[in-house]
Tab-separated table of C-alpha atoms in Angstrom:
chain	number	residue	atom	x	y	z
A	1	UNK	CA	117.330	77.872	54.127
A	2	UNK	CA	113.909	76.524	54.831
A	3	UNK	CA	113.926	72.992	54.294
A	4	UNK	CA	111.847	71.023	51.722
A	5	UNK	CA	108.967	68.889	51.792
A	6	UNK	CA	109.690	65.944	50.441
A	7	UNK	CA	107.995	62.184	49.644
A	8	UNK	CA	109.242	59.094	48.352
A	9	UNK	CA	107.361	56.542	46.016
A	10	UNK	CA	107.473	52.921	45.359
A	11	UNK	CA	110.439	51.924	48.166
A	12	UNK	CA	111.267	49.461	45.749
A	13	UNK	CA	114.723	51.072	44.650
A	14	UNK	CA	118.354	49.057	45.903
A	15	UNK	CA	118.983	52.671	47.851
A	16	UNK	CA	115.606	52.877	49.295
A	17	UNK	CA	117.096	52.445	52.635
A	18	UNK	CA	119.873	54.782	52.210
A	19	UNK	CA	117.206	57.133	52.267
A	20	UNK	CA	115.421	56.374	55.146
A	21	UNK	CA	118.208	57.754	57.268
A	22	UNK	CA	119.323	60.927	54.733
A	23	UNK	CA	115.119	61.901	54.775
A	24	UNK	CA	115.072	61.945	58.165
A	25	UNK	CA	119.043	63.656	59.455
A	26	UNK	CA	119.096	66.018	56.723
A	27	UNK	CA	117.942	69.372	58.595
A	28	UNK	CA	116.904	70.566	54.761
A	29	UNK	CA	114.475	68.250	54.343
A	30	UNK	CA	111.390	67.479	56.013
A	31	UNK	CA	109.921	64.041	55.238
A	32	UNK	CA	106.409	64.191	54.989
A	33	UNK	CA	105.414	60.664	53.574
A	34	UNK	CA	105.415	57.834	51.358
A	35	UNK	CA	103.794	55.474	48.809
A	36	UNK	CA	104.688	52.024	48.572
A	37	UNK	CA	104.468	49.607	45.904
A	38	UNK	CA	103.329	46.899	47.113
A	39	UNK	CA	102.621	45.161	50.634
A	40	UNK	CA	106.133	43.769	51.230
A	41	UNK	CA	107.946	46.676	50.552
A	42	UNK	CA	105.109	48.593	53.094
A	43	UNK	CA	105.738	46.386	55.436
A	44	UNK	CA	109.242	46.254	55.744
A	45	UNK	CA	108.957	50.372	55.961
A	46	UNK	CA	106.939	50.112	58.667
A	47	UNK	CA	109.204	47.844	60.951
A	48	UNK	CA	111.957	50.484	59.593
A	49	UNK	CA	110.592	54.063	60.210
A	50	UNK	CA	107.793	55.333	62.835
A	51	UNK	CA	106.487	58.653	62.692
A	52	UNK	CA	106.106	58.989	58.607
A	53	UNK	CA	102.699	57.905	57.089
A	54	UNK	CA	102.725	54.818	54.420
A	55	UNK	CA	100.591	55.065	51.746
A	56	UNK	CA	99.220	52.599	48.893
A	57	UNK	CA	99.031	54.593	46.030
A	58	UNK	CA	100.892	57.883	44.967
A	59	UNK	CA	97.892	59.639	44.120
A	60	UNK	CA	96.538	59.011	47.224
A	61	UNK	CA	100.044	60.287	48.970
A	62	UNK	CA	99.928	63.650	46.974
A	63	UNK	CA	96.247	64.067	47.601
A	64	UNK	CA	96.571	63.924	51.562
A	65	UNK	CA	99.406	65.920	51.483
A	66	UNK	CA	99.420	68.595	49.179
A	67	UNK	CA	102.151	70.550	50.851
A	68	UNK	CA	104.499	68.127	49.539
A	69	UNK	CA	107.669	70.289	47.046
A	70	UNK	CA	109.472	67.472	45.594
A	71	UNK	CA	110.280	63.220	45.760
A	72	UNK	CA	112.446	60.601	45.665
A	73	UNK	CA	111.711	58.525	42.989
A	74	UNK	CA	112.599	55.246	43.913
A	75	UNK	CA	110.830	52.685	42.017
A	76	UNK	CA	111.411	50.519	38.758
A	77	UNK	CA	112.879	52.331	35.666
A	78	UNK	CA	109.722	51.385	33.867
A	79	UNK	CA	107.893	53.277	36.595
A	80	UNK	CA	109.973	56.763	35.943
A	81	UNK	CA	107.910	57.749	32.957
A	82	UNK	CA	104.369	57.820	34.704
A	83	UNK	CA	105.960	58.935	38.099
A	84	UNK	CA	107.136	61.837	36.404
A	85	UNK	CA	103.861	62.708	34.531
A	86	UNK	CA	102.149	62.776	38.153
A	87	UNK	CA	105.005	65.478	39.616
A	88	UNK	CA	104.878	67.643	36.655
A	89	UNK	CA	100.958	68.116	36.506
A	90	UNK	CA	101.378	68.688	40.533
A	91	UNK	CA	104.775	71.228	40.047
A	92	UNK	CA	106.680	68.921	42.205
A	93	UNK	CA	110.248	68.991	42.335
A	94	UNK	CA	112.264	65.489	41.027
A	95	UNK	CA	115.242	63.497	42.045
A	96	UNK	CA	115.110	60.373	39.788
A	97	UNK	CA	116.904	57.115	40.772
A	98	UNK	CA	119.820	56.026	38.168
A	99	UNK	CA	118.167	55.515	35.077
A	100	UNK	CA	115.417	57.878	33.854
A	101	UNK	CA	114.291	55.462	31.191
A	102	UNK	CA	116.400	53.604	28.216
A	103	UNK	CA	113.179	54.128	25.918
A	104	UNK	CA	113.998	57.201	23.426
A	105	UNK	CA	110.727	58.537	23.409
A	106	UNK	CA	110.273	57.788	26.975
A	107	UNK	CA	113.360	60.283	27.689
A	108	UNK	CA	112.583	62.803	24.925
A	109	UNK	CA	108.623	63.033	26.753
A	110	UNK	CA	110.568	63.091	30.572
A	111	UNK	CA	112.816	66.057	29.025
A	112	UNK	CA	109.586	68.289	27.471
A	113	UNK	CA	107.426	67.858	30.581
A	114	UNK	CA	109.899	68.719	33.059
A	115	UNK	CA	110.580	71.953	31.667
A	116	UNK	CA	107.735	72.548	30.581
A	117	UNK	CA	106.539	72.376	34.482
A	118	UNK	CA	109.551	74.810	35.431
A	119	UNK	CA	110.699	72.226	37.775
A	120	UNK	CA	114.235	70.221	39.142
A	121	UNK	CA	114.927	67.204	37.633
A	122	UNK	CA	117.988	65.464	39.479
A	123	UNK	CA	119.174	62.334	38.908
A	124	UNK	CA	120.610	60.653	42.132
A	125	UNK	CA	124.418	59.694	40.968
A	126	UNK	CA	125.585	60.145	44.047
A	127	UNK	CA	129.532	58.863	43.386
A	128	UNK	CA	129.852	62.413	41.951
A	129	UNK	CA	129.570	63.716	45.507
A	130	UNK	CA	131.928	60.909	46.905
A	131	UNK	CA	134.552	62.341	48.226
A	132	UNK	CA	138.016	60.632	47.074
A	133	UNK	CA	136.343	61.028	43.302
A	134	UNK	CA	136.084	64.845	44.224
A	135	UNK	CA	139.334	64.905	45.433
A	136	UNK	CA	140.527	62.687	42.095
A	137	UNK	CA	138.870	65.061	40.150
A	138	UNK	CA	140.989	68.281	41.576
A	139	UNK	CA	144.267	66.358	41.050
A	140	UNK	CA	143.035	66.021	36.809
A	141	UNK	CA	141.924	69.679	36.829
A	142	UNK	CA	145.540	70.481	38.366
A	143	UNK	CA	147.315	67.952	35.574
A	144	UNK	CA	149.279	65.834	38.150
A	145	UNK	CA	149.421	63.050	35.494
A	146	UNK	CA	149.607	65.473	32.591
A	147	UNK	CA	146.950	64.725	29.604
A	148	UNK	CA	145.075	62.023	30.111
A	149	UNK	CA	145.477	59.386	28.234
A	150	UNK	CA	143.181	56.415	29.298
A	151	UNK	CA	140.466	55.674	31.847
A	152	UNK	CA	139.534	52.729	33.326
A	153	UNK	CA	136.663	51.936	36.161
A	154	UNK	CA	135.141	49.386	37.878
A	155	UNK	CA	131.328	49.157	39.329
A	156	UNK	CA	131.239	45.555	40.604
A	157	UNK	CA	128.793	44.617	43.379
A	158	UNK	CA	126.221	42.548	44.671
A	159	UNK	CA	123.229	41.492	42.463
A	160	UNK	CA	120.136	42.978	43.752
A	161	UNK	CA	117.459	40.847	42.505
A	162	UNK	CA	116.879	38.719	45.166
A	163	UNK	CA	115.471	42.046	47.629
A	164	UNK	CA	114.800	43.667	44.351
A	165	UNK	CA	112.938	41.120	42.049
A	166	UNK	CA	112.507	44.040	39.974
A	167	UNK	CA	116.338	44.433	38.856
A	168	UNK	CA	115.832	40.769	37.400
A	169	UNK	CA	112.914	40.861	35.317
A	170	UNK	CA	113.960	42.954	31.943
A	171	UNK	CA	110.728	44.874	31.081
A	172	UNK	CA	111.163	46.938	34.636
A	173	UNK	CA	114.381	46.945	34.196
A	174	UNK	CA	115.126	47.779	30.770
A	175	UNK	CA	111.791	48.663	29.931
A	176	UNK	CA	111.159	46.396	27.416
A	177	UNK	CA	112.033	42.265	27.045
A	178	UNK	CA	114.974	42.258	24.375
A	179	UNK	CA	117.854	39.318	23.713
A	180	UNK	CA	120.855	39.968	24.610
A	181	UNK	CA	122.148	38.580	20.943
A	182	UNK	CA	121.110	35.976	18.680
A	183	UNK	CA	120.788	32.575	19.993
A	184	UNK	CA	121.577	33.719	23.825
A	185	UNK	CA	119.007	32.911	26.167
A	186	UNK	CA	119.843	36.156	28.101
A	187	UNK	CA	117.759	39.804	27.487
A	188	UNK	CA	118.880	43.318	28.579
A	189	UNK	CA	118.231	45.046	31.979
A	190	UNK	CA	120.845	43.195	34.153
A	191	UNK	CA	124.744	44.234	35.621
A	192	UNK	CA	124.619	47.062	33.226
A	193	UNK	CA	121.250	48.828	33.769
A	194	UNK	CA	122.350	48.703	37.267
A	195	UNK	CA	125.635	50.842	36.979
A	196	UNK	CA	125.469	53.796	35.041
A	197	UNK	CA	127.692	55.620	37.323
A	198	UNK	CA	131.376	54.897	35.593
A	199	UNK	CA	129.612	55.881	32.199
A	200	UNK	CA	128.718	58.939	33.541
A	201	UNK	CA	131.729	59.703	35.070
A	202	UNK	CA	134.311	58.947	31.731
A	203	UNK	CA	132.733	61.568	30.573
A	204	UNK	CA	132.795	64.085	33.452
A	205	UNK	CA	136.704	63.504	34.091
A	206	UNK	CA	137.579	63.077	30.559
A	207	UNK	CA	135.824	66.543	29.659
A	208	UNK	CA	134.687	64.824	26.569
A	209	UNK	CA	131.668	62.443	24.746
A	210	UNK	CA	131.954	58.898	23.675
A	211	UNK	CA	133.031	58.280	20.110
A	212	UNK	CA	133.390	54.220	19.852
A	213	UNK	CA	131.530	51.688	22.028
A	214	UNK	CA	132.493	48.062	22.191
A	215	UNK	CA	130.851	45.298	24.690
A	216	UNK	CA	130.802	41.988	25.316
A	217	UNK	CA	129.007	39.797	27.908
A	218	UNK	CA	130.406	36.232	29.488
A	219	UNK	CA	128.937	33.633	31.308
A	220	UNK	CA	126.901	34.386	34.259
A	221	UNK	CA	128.220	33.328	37.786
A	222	UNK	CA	124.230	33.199	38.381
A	223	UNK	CA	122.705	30.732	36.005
A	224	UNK	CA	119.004	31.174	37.528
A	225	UNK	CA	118.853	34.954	36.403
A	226	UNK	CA	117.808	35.552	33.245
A	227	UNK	CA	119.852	38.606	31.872
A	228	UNK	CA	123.388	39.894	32.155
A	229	UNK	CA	125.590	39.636	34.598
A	230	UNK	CA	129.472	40.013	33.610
A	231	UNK	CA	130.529	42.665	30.789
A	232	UNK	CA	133.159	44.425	30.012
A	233	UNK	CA	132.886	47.677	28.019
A	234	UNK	CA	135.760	49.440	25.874
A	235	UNK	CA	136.506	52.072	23.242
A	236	UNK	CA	137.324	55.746	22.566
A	237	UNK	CA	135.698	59.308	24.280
A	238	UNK	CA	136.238	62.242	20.978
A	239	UNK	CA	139.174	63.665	22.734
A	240	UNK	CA	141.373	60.158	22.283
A	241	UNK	CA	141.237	59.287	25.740
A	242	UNK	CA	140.733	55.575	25.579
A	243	UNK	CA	138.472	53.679	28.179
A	244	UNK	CA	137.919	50.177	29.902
A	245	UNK	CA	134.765	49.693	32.258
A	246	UNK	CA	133.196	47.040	34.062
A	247	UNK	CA	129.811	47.498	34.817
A	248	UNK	CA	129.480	43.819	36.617
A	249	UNK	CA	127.392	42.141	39.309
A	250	UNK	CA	130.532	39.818	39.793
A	251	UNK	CA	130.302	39.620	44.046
A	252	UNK	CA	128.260	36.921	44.912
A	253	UNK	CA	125.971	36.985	47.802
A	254	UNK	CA	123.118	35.479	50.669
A	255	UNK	CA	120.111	35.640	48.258
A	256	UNK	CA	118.023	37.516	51.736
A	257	UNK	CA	114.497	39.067	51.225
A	258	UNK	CA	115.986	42.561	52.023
A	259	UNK	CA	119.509	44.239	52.495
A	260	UNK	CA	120.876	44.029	55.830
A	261	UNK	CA	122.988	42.280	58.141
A	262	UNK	CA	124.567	38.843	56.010
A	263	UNK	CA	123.796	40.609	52.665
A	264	UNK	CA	126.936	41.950	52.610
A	265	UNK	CA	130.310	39.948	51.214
A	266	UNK	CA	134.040	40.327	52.723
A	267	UNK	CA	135.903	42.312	52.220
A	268	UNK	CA	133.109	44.635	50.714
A	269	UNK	CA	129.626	44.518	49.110
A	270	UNK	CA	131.054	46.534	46.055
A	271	UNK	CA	134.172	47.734	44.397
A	272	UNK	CA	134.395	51.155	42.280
A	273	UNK	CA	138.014	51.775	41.388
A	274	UNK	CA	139.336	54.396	38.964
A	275	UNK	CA	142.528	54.377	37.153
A	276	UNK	CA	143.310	57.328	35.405
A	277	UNK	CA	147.003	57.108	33.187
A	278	UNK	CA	148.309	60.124	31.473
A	279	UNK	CA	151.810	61.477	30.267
A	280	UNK	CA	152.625	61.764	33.361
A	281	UNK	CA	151.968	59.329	35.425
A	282	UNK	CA	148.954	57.214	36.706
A	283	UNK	CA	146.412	58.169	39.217
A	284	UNK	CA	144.391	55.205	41.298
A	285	UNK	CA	141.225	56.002	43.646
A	286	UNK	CA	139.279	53.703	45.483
A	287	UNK	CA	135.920	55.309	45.913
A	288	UNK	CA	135.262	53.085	49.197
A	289	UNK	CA	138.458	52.828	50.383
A	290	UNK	CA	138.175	54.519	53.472
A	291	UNK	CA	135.833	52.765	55.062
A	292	UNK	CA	136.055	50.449	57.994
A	293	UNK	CA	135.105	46.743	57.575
A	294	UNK	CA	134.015	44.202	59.936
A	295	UNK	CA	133.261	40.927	59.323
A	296	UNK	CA	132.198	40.224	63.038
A	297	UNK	CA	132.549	36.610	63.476
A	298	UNK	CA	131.462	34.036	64.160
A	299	UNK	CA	127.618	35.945	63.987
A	300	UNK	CA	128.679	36.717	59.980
A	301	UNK	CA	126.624	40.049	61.084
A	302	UNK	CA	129.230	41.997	58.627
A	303	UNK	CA	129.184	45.285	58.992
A	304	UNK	CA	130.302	48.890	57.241
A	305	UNK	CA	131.367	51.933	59.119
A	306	UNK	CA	131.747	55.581	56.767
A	307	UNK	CA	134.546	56.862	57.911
A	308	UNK	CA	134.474	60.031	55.841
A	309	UNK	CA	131.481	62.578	54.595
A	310	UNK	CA	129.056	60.936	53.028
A	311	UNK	CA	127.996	61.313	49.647
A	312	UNK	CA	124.415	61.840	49.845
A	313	UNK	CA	124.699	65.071	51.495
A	314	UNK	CA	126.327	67.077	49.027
A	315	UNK	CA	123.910	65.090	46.478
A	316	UNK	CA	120.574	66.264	48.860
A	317	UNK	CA	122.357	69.947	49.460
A	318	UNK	CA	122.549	70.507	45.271
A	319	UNK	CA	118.909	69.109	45.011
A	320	UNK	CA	117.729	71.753	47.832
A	321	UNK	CA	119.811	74.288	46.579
A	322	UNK	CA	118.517	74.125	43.105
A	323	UNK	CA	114.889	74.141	44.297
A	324	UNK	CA	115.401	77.055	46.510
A	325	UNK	CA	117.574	79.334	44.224
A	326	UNK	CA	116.590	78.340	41.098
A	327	UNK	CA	119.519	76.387	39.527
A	328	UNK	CA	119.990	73.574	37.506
A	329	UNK	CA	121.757	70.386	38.778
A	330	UNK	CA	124.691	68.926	37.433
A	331	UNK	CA	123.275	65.651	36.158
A	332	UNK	CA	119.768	66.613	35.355
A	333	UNK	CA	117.556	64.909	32.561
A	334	UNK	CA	119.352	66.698	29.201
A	335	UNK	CA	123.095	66.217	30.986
A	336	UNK	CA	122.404	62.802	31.532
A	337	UNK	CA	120.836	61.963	28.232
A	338	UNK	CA	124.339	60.894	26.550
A	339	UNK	CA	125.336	58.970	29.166
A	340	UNK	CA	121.868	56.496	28.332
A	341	UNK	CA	122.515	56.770	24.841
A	342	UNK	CA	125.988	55.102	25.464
A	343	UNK	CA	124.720	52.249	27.705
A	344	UNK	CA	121.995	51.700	24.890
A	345	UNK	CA	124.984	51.340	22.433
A	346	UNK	CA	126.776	48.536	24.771
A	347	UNK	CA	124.042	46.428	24.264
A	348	UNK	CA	123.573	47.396	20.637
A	349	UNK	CA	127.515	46.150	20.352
A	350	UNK	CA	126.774	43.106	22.273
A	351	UNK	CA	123.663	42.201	19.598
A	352	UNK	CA	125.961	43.027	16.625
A	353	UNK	CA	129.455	41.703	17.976
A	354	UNK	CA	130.833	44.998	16.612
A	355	UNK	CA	131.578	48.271	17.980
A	356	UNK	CA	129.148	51.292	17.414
A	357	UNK	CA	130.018	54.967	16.468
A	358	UNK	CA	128.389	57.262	18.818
């Protein structure tokens, strides 16, 4: 398969890096370049990658290189909209960082232009590709606990808005700067905005759509922030299966400039657990269970070894394979659409102290 050209934007995303290494060891892709958004984020590209030319601007990146078939967007959710408007005019292929946008409109306009420019729109949930969920998800298609019953997840990790000021200011995050409730000091774009995997996933391994949402918020472990931090999510998905998420930043950590070496918390820098119950018995996965931790003391220089496949190759091989044969990925724009609609209703419950009918 001949590989694709591909970009990136922004370099502001918490996977940014991630990237750096699938762009340039993935033999179907061939990085071409990149626009960053400001000078920080340029800067610590170019002490990270040689060989791949930095630009300001992404018009000036997709006017130099014209060649280029499709990007990473990895910028600020308020970002997505305009991003978007520049691929489509160009007929360059998408994948989209977590959350499109949480703005209606916004995601009804992202939905019309990409098809109207006949092109993939993939957005990067890349725990669908992890390996002990795929494995999970064989073992519910096969029944080994019967009907399900209930579902319940965690997403817990480090806060990124220390590297990623971005993630702690609401109107980039959220799109827009809204209270959390009356009277709380808090707005929305925090712990949840950050983890829309588990939502996504209740209703991949459920086979079903959310009915009843209800959320509440506590007390942040980080005062100096100014939106959520620690939720907890519950109600029903249509089919009866019952649910209990938490979408948290609840590991603390060394407030660095960017991710690397010290970032990182023992025993890991996040949790995402699934516990699956059904009439016949329960099912448990740790998604990140298999790798090997280090804390390598006395430096503190902790460290993370993959022991298994990682999950950004399947999620790069579906994005190529869509883009050379013409398919549609799994969670593209419209799939994905219910799955924003049900973190908008979290913090519609957590305005209204009651739970909302989807």
């Amino acid at each position: 398969m001949k590989p694709v050209k591909i970009a990136m934007m922004s370099l502001t995303h918490g996977h940014t890096r991630k990237y750096y290494q699938v762009l340039k060891d993935n033999p179907n892709l061939e990085w071409i370049a990149v626009s960053a958004a400001n000078a920080d984020v340029k800067e610590l590209f170019l002490k990270s990658v040689q060989g791949i030319p930095c630009y300001d601007s992404e018009e000036e990146m997709l006017a130099a290189h014209p060649e280029i078939e499709a990007v990473v967007l990895a910028s600020e959710n308020v970002d997505h909209l305009r991003q978007v408007k520049l691929c489509c005019e160009r007929g360059i292929h998408i994948l989209s960082m977590k959350i499109p946008t949480f703005d209606e409109s916004e995601y009804d306009e992202m939905i019309r232009l990409t098809e109207k420019a006949g092109i993939v729109c993939q957005v990067e949930l890349e725990l669908h590709y992890n390996p002990v969920v795929m494995r999970m998800k064989e073992l519910v298609k096969q029944k080994a606990i019967g009907d399900m019953t209930s579902f319940q997840a965690t997403n817990i990790t480090l806060s990124p808005v220390w590297a990623f000021p971005w993630q702690g200011q609401p109107d980039k995050s959220y799109g827009k700067v809204v209270p959390l409730c009356e009277g709380d000091t808090r707005f929305r774009g925090g712990a949840l905005c950050d983890h829309p995997h588990i939502f996504d996933m209740v209703r991949e391994v459920t086979g079903s759509e959310f009915d009843t949402i209800f959320a509440s918020v506590a007390p942040n472990i980080r005062p100096d922030i100014v939106e959520e931090d620690m939720l907890s999510v519950t109600g029903k998905m249509k089919n009866g299966v019952s649910f209990l998420l938490d979408p948290s930043w609840s590991r603390m950590e060394n407030r660095l400039t960017a991710p690397g070496p010290g970032w990182e918390v023992f025993p890991k820098r996040m949790e995402v657990n699934l516990v699956l119950n059904g009439t016949k018995g329960s099912l448990f996965a740790d998604c990140f269970g298999p790798n090997v931790y280090h804390s390598a003391a006395p430096q503190s220089r902790y460290t993370v070894q993959y022991t298994y496949f990682d999950e950004w190759v399947g999620l790069i091989d579906e994005f190529v394979g869509c883009i050379r044969n013409g398919g549609t990925p799994q969670i593209n724009l419209r799939r994905h659409h219910n799955t924003i609609k049900a973190m908008n209703a979290c913090y519609e419950s957590i305005a209204t102290g009651q739970p909302v009918k989807l």
